[in-house]
Amino acid sequence: MKKYLLGIDLGGTNLRLAVVTTEGQMIEEINVKTESDKGPEYVINQMIEHCREILRKWTIEAIGIGSPGPLDVEQGLILSPPNLPDWDQIPLASILEKALQRKVVLDNDANAAALAEATIGAGKGKESVFYMTVSTGIGGGFVFRKQLLQGAHFCAGEIGNLIVDRDGPPHHTLNIGALETLASGTVVKQQGIERLGITGHAGEVFAMAMNGDKDAKVIVDQMLASLAKGIANIVHTVDPHMIVLGGGVMQSKDYIMPLLLEKVNGYLYPQLRNKVQIECASLGTKAGVIGAALLTQQASIQ
Amino acid sequence: MKKYLLGIDLGGTNLRLAVVTTEGQMIEEINVKTESDKGPEYVINQMIEHCREILRKWTIEAIGIGSPGPLDVEQGLILSPPNLPDWDQIPLASILEKALQRKVVLDNDANAAALAEATIGAGKGKESVFYMTVSTGIGGGFVFRKQLLQGAHFCAGEIGNLIVDRDGPPHHTLNIGALETLASGTVVKQQGIERLGITGHAGEVFAMAMNGDKDAKVIVDQMLASLAKGIANIVHTVDPHMIVLGGGVMQSKDYIMPLLLEKVNGYLYPQLRNKVQIECASLGTKAGVIGAALLTQQASIQ
């Protein structure tokens, strides 16, 4: 009997579950609203119900969850993510293990997406892949020979906190001058609201810049300069075979990518210019849930 | 018959050669002046003579060289290091291979020292070690499970070029705000000359700061803040099990280390504070030559 993996992508807005083969192929997907405003108990009960539905139909070997951080990966705890209000020290892995009688693995959503993109997505076949997600926040994951590098304290890939500037807006947990405070979608959106009077999301700012709006161009230019510094710092630290860029901001990739690549080259050692491979993610919104399933196959590499 | 490795540490000032066991124990050492002003041909001939002397006495399996960069590691070429004037595109590995009939491996001096410190020095037994040398320049190397991570273009560990600030003195190859331009021994020495009137090296500035000189304290404080940002960036990228600090500046470690650790903690995620292990190198000036020998045992891990 063929065995499958169950992936869960727990987001602030969407809850995705998927049945995935051990090779990373998605067989079936459930996609519902998280309704996180109803509190953790409600969300977890819904999650368990959907899992049971899947377990009745498929032979599931293990369950992997990708969740917003901060987490305690070793204990399988969700600490207190800004995207999941009222979630505080929730032992999600052990709750699901008890309810469903399967091995359950928990990791952060960026690591899950990194694993999927590196092994079956844009980075497939590459020796080492650094995945970056640029969205509400900025996160990442380093996959080396198909294994996620977790780090000694499970903090490898926490690139939102990379210092790339002396100044920047203050943040309650991130450094002054941290990448996420200068180059996230939230920053672009916020500046769009303040300086351009937009009412929607970061994509509007990119669209205005593409159409020649000078103020929008300044916002985009500053954001991309910071993002490029972050990418250069990753390259000069681990020199990955590919950098894969995902997250909501990459919906504007046609406009962003040429500008970004030019800036990255400006911050690299001369011998690295135009040689570092930087590609857009290829699995879209499915990366998180597929990667969550694949987490269950990882030998822990710290 | 027991086989040994021959390590060569080619520095701008000193040329070291050593016979090393496959476990990294040094058996015999030759330490002479490089006399790099006499040009590459002279230096290489001296090197070959010393190697022949060693080959007559010991069964040497392979030869490893640690050299100042930039290098072409794949081709075994020394490109044009600032510390070795008149060296330009010198195929040192193949010259030695022909002359000595042994396999010859070339890598940069920071990688060689990283390998030694991570496997038999301060980082012995640790799953992953990031070595940093803070000296005339700043370099590094990441050793994972006793293997050097080379990177796709052999540029992993090139942390001198990490951007940690918006501003900084201009440099002909490094980024504005790059770690090496803000936190190297050269920076401290230069500022000591300009602002304190010292005539010697960086150690004088540290000594003056330790004795309460206010201007010296400002110089040290700024340098350590930049160094701490660089360390925090490495932690948030790969979260190594240990960071090992070597290089000439660490001769003032008794004064520097407590100040540095306090600053590093200020730039780390709250859950990482006081948990990241940061230690001083333990092999001293022997790290480079032992590491050079150990390079010959590495399976290439890019």
Coordinates of C-alpha atoms in Angstrom, one line a residue:
Chain A
M1 CA 0.0 0.0 0.0
K2 CA 1.5 3.3 -1.1
K3 CA 2.2 5.7 1.7
Y4 CA 1.6 9.4 1.6
L5 CA 2.5 12.5 3.6
L6 CA 0.1 15.1 5.0
G7 CA 1.2 18.7 4.8
I8 CA -0.5 21.5 6.7
D9 CA 0.2 25.2 5.9
L10 CA -1.2 27.2 8.8
G11 CA -1.4 30.9 7.7
G12 CA -3.0 33.9 9.4
T13 CA -5.6 33.9 6.5
N14 CA -5.6 30.5 4.8
L15 CA -5.4 27.0 6.2
R16 CA -4.2 24.5 3.6
L17 CA -3.9 20.8 3.9
A18 CA -2.5 18.5 1.2
V19 CA -1.8 14.8 0.6
V20 CA 1.7 14.6 -0.9
T21 CA 3.7 11.7 -2.2
T22 CA 7.1 11.1 -0.8
E23 CA 8.5 12.7 -4.0
G24 CA 6.6 15.9 -3.3
Q25 CA 3.8 15.5 -5.8
M26 CA 0.5 16.9 -4.5
I27 CA -2.5 14.4 -4.8
E28 CA -5.3 16.2 -3.0
E29 CA -5.7 19.7 -1.4
I30 CA -8.0 21.2 1.1
N31 CA -8.0 25.0 1.2
V32 CA -10.2 26.9 3.8
K33 CA -10.1 30.1 5.7
T34 CA -8.2 29.9 9.0
E35 CA -10.7 32.1 10.8
S36 CA -7.9 32.8 13.3
D37 CA -10.2 35.4 15.0
K38 CA -12.1 32.5 16.5
G39 CA -9.1 31.5 18.5
P40 CA -6.7 28.6 18.6
E41 CA -9.1 25.9 19.9
Y42 CA -11.5 26.5 17.1
V43 CA -8.7 26.5 14.4
I44 CA -7.1 23.4 15.8
N45 CA -10.4 21.5 16.0
Q46 CA -11.1 22.4 12.3
M47 CA -7.6 21.3 11.5
I48 CA -8.1 17.9 13.2
E49 CA -11.4 17.4 11.4
H50 CA -9.8 18.0 8.0
C51 CA -6.9 15.7 8.9
R52 CA -9.3 12.9 9.9
E53 CA -11.1 13.3 6.6
I54 CA -7.8 12.8 4.8
L55 CA -6.7 9.9 7.1
R56 CA -9.9 8.0 6.2
K57 CA -9.0 8.2 2.5
W58 CA -5.3 7.8 2.4
T59 CA -2.5 5.9 4.2
I60 CA -0.7 8.8 5.8
E61 CA 2.8 8.1 7.3
A62 CA 3.5 11.4 9.0
I63 CA 2.2 15.0 9.2
G64 CA 4.2 18.1 8.8
I65 CA 3.1 21.6 9.7
G66 CA 4.4 24.9 8.4
S67 CA 3.5 27.8 10.8
P68 CA 4.3 31.4 11.2
G69 CA 7.0 32.0 13.8
P70 CA 8.3 32.3 16.5
L71 CA 8.2 28.6 17.3
D72 CA 10.0 26.2 19.5
V73 CA 10.7 23.6 16.8
E74 CA 12.2 21.0 19.2
Q75 CA 9.1 21.0 21.4
G76 CA 6.7 21.5 18.5
L77 CA 5.3 24.7 20.2
I78 CA 3.8 27.7 18.5
L79 CA 4.9 30.6 20.7
S80 CA 3.1 33.9 19.9
P81 CA 3.1 34.7 16.1
P82 CA 1.9 38.2 15.2
N83 CA -0.2 36.6 12.5
L84 CA -2.1 34.3 14.9
P85 CA -3.4 36.5 17.7
D86 CA -4.3 34.7 20.9
W87 CA -1.9 31.9 20.1
D88 CA 0.5 31.6 22.9
Q89 CA 2.7 28.6 23.8
I90 CA 0.4 26.2 21.9
P91 CA 1.9 22.6 21.7
L92 CA 0.4 22.0 18.3
A93 CA 2.6 19.1 17.4
S94 CA 1.7 17.0 20.5
I95 CA -2.0 18.0 20.3
L96 CA -2.2 16.6 16.7
E97 CA 0.0 13.6 17.6
K98 CA -2.5 12.6 20.3
A99 CA -5.6 13.2 18.2
L100 CA -4.3 11.6 15.1
Q101 CA -1.8 9.0 16.2
R102 CA 0.8 10.0 13.7
K103 CA 4.3 11.5 13.9
V104 CA 3.9 15.3 13.6
V105 CA 6.7 17.7 12.7
L106 CA 6.5 21.5 13.1
D107 CA 8.7 24.1 11.4
N108 CA 8.3 27.7 10.3
D109 CA 6.5 28.5 7.1
A110 CA 9.6 29.9 5.3
N111 CA 11.6 26.7 6.0
A112 CA 8.7 24.6 4.7
A113 CA 8.5 26.7 1.5
A114 CA 12.4 26.6 1.2
L115 CA 12.4 22.9 1.3
A116 CA 9.8 22.5 -1.4
E117 CA 11.3 25.1 -3.7
A118 CA 14.8 23.7 -3.3
T119 CA 13.9 20.1 -3.9
I120 CA 11.0 20.1 -6.4
G121 CA 10.6 23.8 -7.4
A122 CA 12.9 26.4 -8.9
G123 CA 16.0 25.1 -7.2
K124 CA 15.5 21.4 -8.1
G125 CA 18.8 19.7 -8.7
K126 CA 21.0 22.4 -7.2
E127 CA 23.5 21.5 -4.5
S128 CA 22.6 24.4 -2.3
V129 CA 19.6 26.8 -2.4
F130 CA 18.9 29.8 -0.3
Y131 CA 15.2 30.6 -0.4
M132 CA 13.9 34.1 0.5
T133 CA 10.3 35.0 1.0
V134 CA 9.5 38.7 0.6
S135 CA 5.9 39.3 1.7
T136 CA 4.3 40.9 4.8
G137 CA 7.7 40.0 6.5
I138 CA 10.9 38.5 5.1
G139 CA 12.1 35.0 5.9
G140 CA 14.2 32.3 4.5
G141 CA 15.7 28.9 4.6
F142 CA 19.0 27.3 3.5
V143 CA 18.7 23.9 1.9
F144 CA 22.0 22.0 1.4
R145 CA 21.9 18.7 -0.5
K146 CA 18.1 18.5 0.0
Q147 CA 18.4 19.0 3.7
L148 CA 17.2 22.1 5.6
L149 CA 20.0 23.6 7.6
Q150 CA 18.2 24.3 10.9
G151 CA 21.0 25.8 12.8
A152 CA 22.1 25.3 16.4
H153 CA 19.0 27.1 17.8
F154 CA 16.7 26.5 14.8
C155 CA 17.4 30.1 13.7
A156 CA 19.2 29.5 10.4
G157 CA 17.5 31.5 7.6
E158 CA 16.1 34.2 10.0
I159 CA 17.2 36.7 7.4
G160 CA 14.5 39.3 8.2
N161 CA 16.8 40.3 11.1
L162 CA 19.9 40.8 8.9
I163 CA 21.4 44.2 9.5
V164 CA 21.9 46.0 6.1
D165 CA 21.8 49.7 7.2
R166 CA 22.7 51.9 10.1
D167 CA 19.2 53.5 10.3
G168 CA 15.7 52.3 9.8
P169 CA 12.3 52.4 11.5
P170 CA 12.2 51.0 15.0
H171 CA 10.7 47.5 15.5
H172 CA 9.7 45.6 18.7
T173 CA 11.9 42.6 18.0
L174 CA 14.0 43.3 14.8
N175 CA 17.3 45.2 14.7
I176 CA 17.5 48.8 13.6
G177 CA 18.4 48.6 9.9
A178 CA 17.1 45.0 9.7
L179 CA 16.2 43.8 6.2
E180 CA 12.6 43.2 7.0
T181 CA 12.1 46.7 8.3
L182 CA 13.4 48.1 5.0
A183 CA 12.4 45.7 2.2
S184 CA 9.2 43.8 3.1
G185 CA 5.9 44.2 1.3
T186 CA 4.6 45.9 4.4
V187 CA 7.2 48.7 4.1
V188 CA 6.3 49.3 0.5
K189 CA 2.6 49.3 1.3
Q190 CA 3.0 51.6 4.3
Q191 CA 5.1 54.1 2.3
G192 CA 2.6 53.9 -0.5
I193 CA -0.2 54.9 1.9
E194 CA 1.8 57.7 3.4
R195 CA 3.5 59.1 0.3
L196 CA 1.2 58.1 -2.6
G197 CA -2.2 57.9 -1.0
I198 CA -2.8 54.3 -2.1
T199 CA -5.4 52.3 -0.3
G200 CA -4.5 48.8 -1.3
H201 CA -1.3 46.7 -1.2
A202 CA 2.3 46.9 -2.2
G203 CA 1.5 45.8 -5.8
E204 CA -0.1 49.2 -6.4
V205 CA 3.2 50.9 -5.6
F206 CA 5.1 48.7 -8.1
A207 CA 2.4 49.3 -10.7
M208 CA 2.7 53.1 -10.2
A209 CA 6.5 52.9 -10.4
M210 CA 6.3 50.9 -13.6
N211 CA 4.1 53.6 -15.1
G212 CA 6.6 56.2 -14.3
D213 CA 5.4 57.8 -11.0
K214 CA 8.5 59.4 -9.6
D215 CA 7.6 59.1 -5.9
A216 CA 6.7 55.4 -6.4
K217 CA 10.0 54.9 -8.1
V218 CA 11.9 56.3 -5.1
I219 CA 10.0 53.9 -2.7
V220 CA 10.8 50.9 -5.0
D221 CA 14.4 51.9 -5.5
Q222 CA 15.1 52.1 -1.7
M223 CA 13.3 48.9 -1.0
L224 CA 15.2 47.0 -3.8
A225 CA 18.5 48.5 -2.6
S226 CA 18.0 47.1 0.8
L227 CA 16.8 43.7 -0.6
A228 CA 19.9 43.6 -2.8
K229 CA 22.2 44.2 0.2
G230 CA 20.5 41.3 2.0
I231 CA 21.0 39.0 -0.9
A232 CA 24.7 40.1 -1.3
N233 CA 25.2 39.4 2.5
I234 CA 23.8 35.9 2.0
V235 CA 26.1 35.3 -1.0
H236 CA 29.2 36.4 0.8
T237 CA 28.3 34.2 3.7
V238 CA 27.4 30.9 2.1
D239 CA 27.6 31.5 -1.7
P240 CA 24.6 29.3 -2.6
H241 CA 24.2 27.6 -6.0
M242 CA 20.8 29.4 -6.3
I243 CA 18.8 32.0 -4.6
V244 CA 15.1 31.5 -5.0
L245 CA 12.8 34.5 -4.3
G246 CA 9.2 33.9 -3.3
G247 CA 6.4 35.6 -1.4
G248 CA 3.7 38.0 -2.3
V249 CA 6.0 40.8 -3.5
M250 CA 7.2 38.6 -6.3
Q251 CA 3.8 38.9 -8.0
S252 CA 5.4 42.0 -9.4
K253 CA 8.5 40.1 -10.5
D254 CA 8.4 41.2 -14.1
Y255 CA 9.0 44.7 -13.1
I256 CA 11.1 44.0 -10.0
M257 CA 13.6 41.3 -11.1
P258 CA 15.7 43.2 -13.7
L259 CA 16.1 46.2 -11.3
L260 CA 16.9 43.9 -8.4
L261 CA 19.5 41.9 -10.3
E262 CA 21.3 45.0 -11.3
K263 CA 21.4 46.2 -7.7
V264 CA 22.6 42.9 -6.4
N265 CA 25.5 42.9 -8.9
G266 CA 26.6 46.3 -7.6
Y267 CA 27.1 44.7 -4.1
L268 CA 28.9 41.6 -5.1
Y269 CA 32.6 40.9 -5.4
P270 CA 33.6 41.6 -9.0
Q271 CA 34.2 37.9 -9.7
L272 CA 30.7 37.1 -8.7
R273 CA 28.8 39.6 -10.8
N274 CA 26.3 38.1 -13.2
K275 CA 27.3 34.7 -11.9
V276 CA 25.1 34.2 -8.9
Q277 CA 21.9 32.5 -10.0
I278 CA 18.8 34.2 -8.7
E279 CA 15.4 32.9 -9.7
C280 CA 11.7 33.3 -8.9
A281 CA 9.9 30.6 -6.9
S282 CA 7.9 28.2 -9.1
L283 CA 5.4 26.5 -6.8
G284 CA 3.4 29.6 -5.9
T285 CA 1.1 29.3 -2.9
K286 CA 1.6 25.5 -2.9
A287 CA 5.2 25.7 -1.8
G288 CA 4.3 25.9 1.9
V289 CA 1.9 23.0 2.1
I290 CA 4.1 20.7 -0.1
G291 CA 7.2 21.7 2.0
A292 CA 5.3 21.0 5.2
A293 CA 4.7 17.5 4.1
L294 CA 8.3 17.1 3.0
L295 CA 9.5 18.2 6.5
T296 CA 8.5 14.8 7.8
Q297 CA 11.2 13.2 5.7
Q298 CA 14.1 15.3 7.0
A299 CA 16.7 13.9 9.2
S300 CA 17.3 16.8 11.6
I301 CA 20.3 18.7 10.3
Q302 CA 21.2 21.4 12.7
Chain B
M1 CA 54.5 3.1 6.5
K2 CA 52.6 5.9 8.1
K3 CA 51.5 8.7 5.7
Y4 CA 51.6 12.3 6.4
L5 CA 50.3 15.6 5.0
L6 CA 52.4 18.6 4.1
G7 CA 50.8 22.0 4.8
I8 CA 52.1 25.3 3.5
D9 CA 50.9 28.7 4.9
L10 CA 52.0 31.3 2.4
G11 CA 51.8 34.7 4.1
G12 CA 53.0 38.1 3.0
T13 CA 55.5 38.1 5.9
N14 CA 56.0 34.5 7.0
L15 CA 56.2 31.2 5.0
R16 CA 55.4 28.2 7.2
L17 CA 55.6 24.6 6.2
A18 CA 54.5 21.7 8.4
V19 CA 54.3 17.9 8.4
V20 CA 50.9 17.0 9.8
T21 CA 49.3 13.6 10.6
T22 CA 45.9 12.8 9.0
E23 CA 44.4 13.6 12.4
G24 CA 45.9 17.1 12.3
Q25 CA 48.8 16.7 14.7
M26 CA 51.8 18.7 13.8
I27 CA 55.1 16.7 13.7
E28 CA 57.6 19.1 12.2
E29 CA 57.6 22.8 11.3
I30 CA 59.7 25.1 9.1
N31 CA 59.1 28.8 9.6
V32 CA 61.0 31.3 7.4
K33 CA 60.5 34.8 6.1
T34 CA 58.6 34.9 2.8
E35 CA 60.8 37.6 1.4
S36 CA 57.9 38.4 -1.0
D37 CA 59.8 41.5 -2.2
K38 CA 62.1 39.2 -4.1
G39 CA 59.2 38.2 -6.4
P40 CA 57.2 35.0 -6.9
E41 CA 59.9 33.0 -8.7
Y42 CA 62.3 33.4 -5.7
V43 CA 59.5 32.6 -3.2
I44 CA 58.3 29.5 -5.1
N45 CA 61.8 28.2 -5.5
Q46 CA 62.4 28.5 -1.7
M47 CA 59.1 26.8 -1.1
I48 CA 60.0 23.9 -3.4
E49 CA 63.4 23.5 -1.7
H50 CA 61.8 23.3 1.7
C51 CA 59.2 20.8 0.4
R52 CA 62.0 18.6 -1.0
E53 CA 63.7 18.6 2.3
I54 CA 60.5 17.4 4.0
L55 CA 59.8 14.8 1.3
R56 CA 63.2 13.2 1.8
K57 CA 62.3 12.7 5.5
W58 CA 58.6 11.8 5.5
T59 CA 56.2 9.9 3.4
I60 CA 53.9 12.7 2.2
E61 CA 50.6 11.9 0.6
A62 CA 49.5 15.3 -0.5
I63 CA 50.3 19.0 -0.1
G64 CA 47.9 21.7 0.9
I65 CA 48.5 25.5 0.6
G66 CA 46.7 28.3 2.3
S67 CA 47.3 31.6 0.5
P68 CA 46.0 35.1 0.7
G69 CA 43.2 35.7 -1.8
P70 CA 41.9 36.4 -4.4
L71 CA 42.4 32.9 -5.8
D72 CA 41.0 30.7 -8.4
V73 CA 40.6 27.6 -6.2
E74 CA 39.4 25.3 -9.0
Q75 CA 42.4 26.1 -11.1
G76 CA 44.9 26.4 -8.2
L77 CA 45.8 29.9 -9.3
I78 CA 46.9 32.8 -7.1
L79 CA 45.4 35.9 -8.8
S80 CA 46.8 39.1 -7.4
P81 CA 46.7 39.3 -3.6
P82 CA 47.4 42.8 -2.1
N83 CA 49.7 41.0 0.4
L84 CA 51.9 39.4 -2.3
P85 CA 52.9 42.2 -4.7
D86 CA 53.9 41.1 -8.2
W87 CA 52.0 37.9 -7.9
D88 CA 49.6 37.8 -10.7
Q89 CA 47.8 34.7 -12.1
I90 CA 50.4 32.3 -10.7
P91 CA 49.4 28.6 -11.2
L92 CA 51.0 27.7 -7.8
A93 CA 49.2 24.3 -7.5
S94 CA 50.4 23.0 -10.8
I95 CA 53.9 24.4 -10.4
L96 CA 54.3 22.4 -7.2
E97 CA 52.6 19.3 -8.6
K98 CA 55.1 19.2 -11.4
A99 CA 58.1 19.9 -9.2
L100 CA 57.1 17.5 -6.4
Q101 CA 54.9 14.9 -7.9
R102 CA 52.2 15.1 -5.3
K103 CA 48.6 16.1 -5.4
V104 CA 48.5 19.8 -4.4
V105 CA 45.4 21.7 -3.1
L106 CA 45.1 25.5 -2.8
D107 CA 42.6 27.4 -0.8
N108 CA 42.5 30.8 0.9
D109 CA 44.2 31.2 4.3
A110 CA 41.0 31.9 6.2
N111 CA 39.4 28.7 4.9
A112 CA 42.5 26.8 6.0
A113 CA 42.5 28.3 9.5
A114 CA 38.7 27.7 9.7
L115 CA 39.2 24.0 8.9
A116 CA 41.9 23.6 11.6
E117 CA 40.0 25.5 14.3
A118 CA 36.8 23.7 13.5
T119 CA 38.1 20.2 13.5
I120 CA 41.0 20.1 16.0
G121 CA 40.9 23.6 17.6
A122 CA 38.4 25.6 19.6
G123 CA 35.4 24.2 17.6
K124 CA 36.4 20.5 17.9
G125 CA 33.4 18.3 18.1
K126 CA 30.9 21.0 17.1
E127 CA 28.4 20.2 14.3
S128 CA 29.0 23.5 12.5
V129 CA 31.6 26.2 13.1
F130 CA 31.9 29.6 11.6
Y131 CA 35.5 30.9 11.9
M132 CA 36.3 34.6 11.6
T133 CA 39.7 36.1 11.4
V134 CA 40.0 39.7 12.4
S135 CA 43.4 41.0 11.4
T136 CA 44.7 43.3 8.6
G137 CA 41.5 42.2 6.9
I138 CA 38.5 40.2 7.9
G139 CA 37.8 36.7 6.4
G140 CA 36.1 33.6 7.4
G141 CA 35.1 30.0 6.7
F142 CA 32.1 27.9 7.4
V143 CA 32.8 24.3 8.4
F144 CA 29.8 21.9 8.5
R145 CA 30.3 18.4 9.8
K146 CA 34.1 18.7 9.4
Q147 CA 33.7 19.8 5.8
L148 CA 34.5 23.3 4.5
L149 CA 31.5 24.8 2.7
Q150 CA 33.2 26.3 -0.4
G151 CA 30.1 27.8 -2.1
A152 CA 29.1 27.7 -5.7
H153 CA 31.9 30.1 -6.7
F154 CA 34.2 29.3 -3.8
C155 CA 33.1 32.5 -2.1
A156 CA 31.4 31.2 1.0
G157 CA 32.9 32.8 4.1
E158 CA 33.9 36.0 2.3
I159 CA 32.5 38.0 5.2
G160 CA 34.8 40.9 4.9
N161 CA 32.4 42.1 2.3
L162 CA 29.2 41.8 4.5
I163 CA 27.3 45.1 4.5
V164 CA 26.6 46.2 8.0
D165 CA 26.2 49.9 7.6
R166 CA 25.0 52.5 5.2
D167 CA 28.2 54.5 5.3
G168 CA 31.9 53.8 5.6
P169 CA 35.2 54.6 4.0
P170 CA 35.5 53.8 0.3
H171 CA 37.4 50.7 -0.8
H172 CA 38.6 49.6 -4.2
T173 CA 36.9 46.2 -4.1
L174 CA 34.7 46.1 -0.9
N175 CA 31.2 47.5 -0.4
I176 CA 30.5 50.8 1.2
G177 CA 29.7 49.8 4.8
A178 CA 31.5 46.5 4.5
L179 CA 32.6 44.7 7.7
E180 CA 36.3 44.8 6.8
T181 CA 36.3 48.5 6.2
L182 CA 34.8 49.1 9.7
A183 CA 36.1 46.4 12.0
S184 CA 39.5 45.2 10.8
G185 CA 42.8 45.7 12.7
T186 CA 43.8 48.1 9.9
V187 CA 40.9 50.4 10.7
V188 CA 41.7 50.5 14.4
K189 CA 45.4 51.1 13.6
Q190 CA 44.6 53.9 11.1
Q191 CA 42.2 55.6 13.5
G192 CA 44.8 55.3 16.2
I193 CA 47.3 57.0 14.1
E194 CA 45.0 59.8 13.1
R195 CA 43.2 60.4 16.3
L196 CA 45.5 59.2 19.0
G197 CA 48.9 59.7 17.5
I198 CA 50.0 56.1 18.0
T199 CA 52.9 54.8 15.8
G200 CA 52.5 51.1 16.2
H201 CA 49.6 48.7 15.7
A202 CA 46.0 48.2 16.7
G203 CA 47.0 46.6 20.0
E204 CA 48.1 50.0 21.2
V205 CA 44.6 51.4 20.7
F206 CA 43.1 48.5 22.7
A207 CA 45.6 49.1 25.5
M208 CA 44.9 52.8 25.7
A209 CA 41.1 52.1 25.8
M210 CA 41.6 49.6 28.5
N211 CA 43.5 52.2 30.5
G212 CA 40.6 54.6 30.2
D213 CA 41.5 56.9 27.2
K214 CA 38.2 58.3 26.0
D215 CA 39.1 58.7 22.4
A216 CA 40.6 55.2 22.2
K217 CA 37.3 53.9 23.8
V218 CA 35.3 55.6 21.0
I219 CA 37.4 53.9 18.3
V220 CA 37.1 50.5 20.0
D221 CA 33.4 50.9 20.6
Q222 CA 32.7 51.7 17.0
M223 CA 34.8 48.8 15.7
L224 CA 33.2 46.3 18.1
A225 CA 29.7 47.5 17.2
S226 CA 30.4 46.8 13.5
L227 CA 32.0 43.4 14.3
A228 CA 29.0 42.5 16.4
K229 CA 26.7 43.3 13.6
G230 CA 28.7 41.1 11.3
I231 CA 28.5 38.2 13.8
A232 CA 24.8 38.7 14.3
N233 CA 24.3 38.6 10.5
I234 CA 26.2 35.3 10.3
V235 CA 24.0 33.9 13.2
H236 CA 20.8 34.9 11.5
T237 CA 21.9 33.3 8.3
V238 CA 23.3 30.0 9.4
D239 CA 23.0 29.9 13.2
P240 CA 26.3 27.9 13.7
H241 CA 27.0 25.8 16.8
M242 CA 30.1 27.9 17.5
I243 CA 31.7 31.1 16.2
V244 CA 35.5 31.0 16.5
L245 CA 37.3 34.3 16.5
G246 CA 41.0 34.4 15.4
G247 CA 43.4 36.8 13.8
G248 CA 45.9 39.4 15.2
V249 CA 43.2 41.6 16.8
M250 CA 42.3 38.7 19.1
Q251 CA 45.6 39.2 20.9
S252 CA 43.7 41.8 22.8
K253 CA 40.9 39.3 23.6
D254 CA 40.9 39.7 27.3
Y255 CA 39.8 43.3 26.9
I256 CA 37.7 42.9 23.7
M257 CA 35.7 39.7 24.3
P258 CA 33.4 40.8 27.1
L259 CA 32.6 44.1 25.3
L260 CA 32.0 42.3 22.0
L261 CA 29.7 39.6 23.5
E262 CA 27.6 42.3 25.1
K263 CA 27.2 44.0 21.8
V264 CA 26.5 40.8 19.9
N265 CA 23.6 40.0 22.3
G266 CA 22.1 43.4 21.5
Y267 CA 21.8 42.5 17.8
L268 CA 20.4 38.9 18.3
Y269 CA 16.8 37.8 18.4
P270 CA 15.8 37.7 22.1
Q271 CA 15.7 33.8 22.1
L272 CA 19.3 33.7 21.0
R273 CA 20.8 36.1 23.5
N274 CA 23.5 34.5 25.7
K275 CA 23.0 31.2 23.8
V276 CA 25.3 31.7 20.8
Q277 CA 28.7 30.2 21.6
I278 CA 31.5 32.5 20.6
E279 CA 35.0 31.5 21.5
C280 CA 38.6 32.5 20.7
A281 CA 40.7 30.5 18.4
S282 CA 43.0 28.0 20.2
L283 CA 45.7 27.1 17.6
G284 CA 47.3 30.5 17.3
T285 CA 49.6 31.0 14.3
K286 CA 49.6 27.2 13.7
A287 CA 46.0 27.2 12.5
G288 CA 46.9 28.2 8.9
V289 CA 49.6 25.6 8.3
I290 CA 47.7 22.7 10.0
G291 CA 44.5 23.7 8.1
A292 CA 46.4 23.8 4.8
A293 CA 47.5 20.2 5.4
L294 CA 44.0 19.2 6.3
L295 CA 42.6 20.7 3.1
T296 CA 44.0 17.8 1.2
Q297 CA 41.6 15.5 2.9
Q298 CA 38.5 17.4 2.0
A299 CA 36.0 16.0 -0.4
S300 CA 35.0 19.1 -2.3
I301 CA 31.8 20.4 -0.8
Q302 CA 30.5 23.4 -2.7

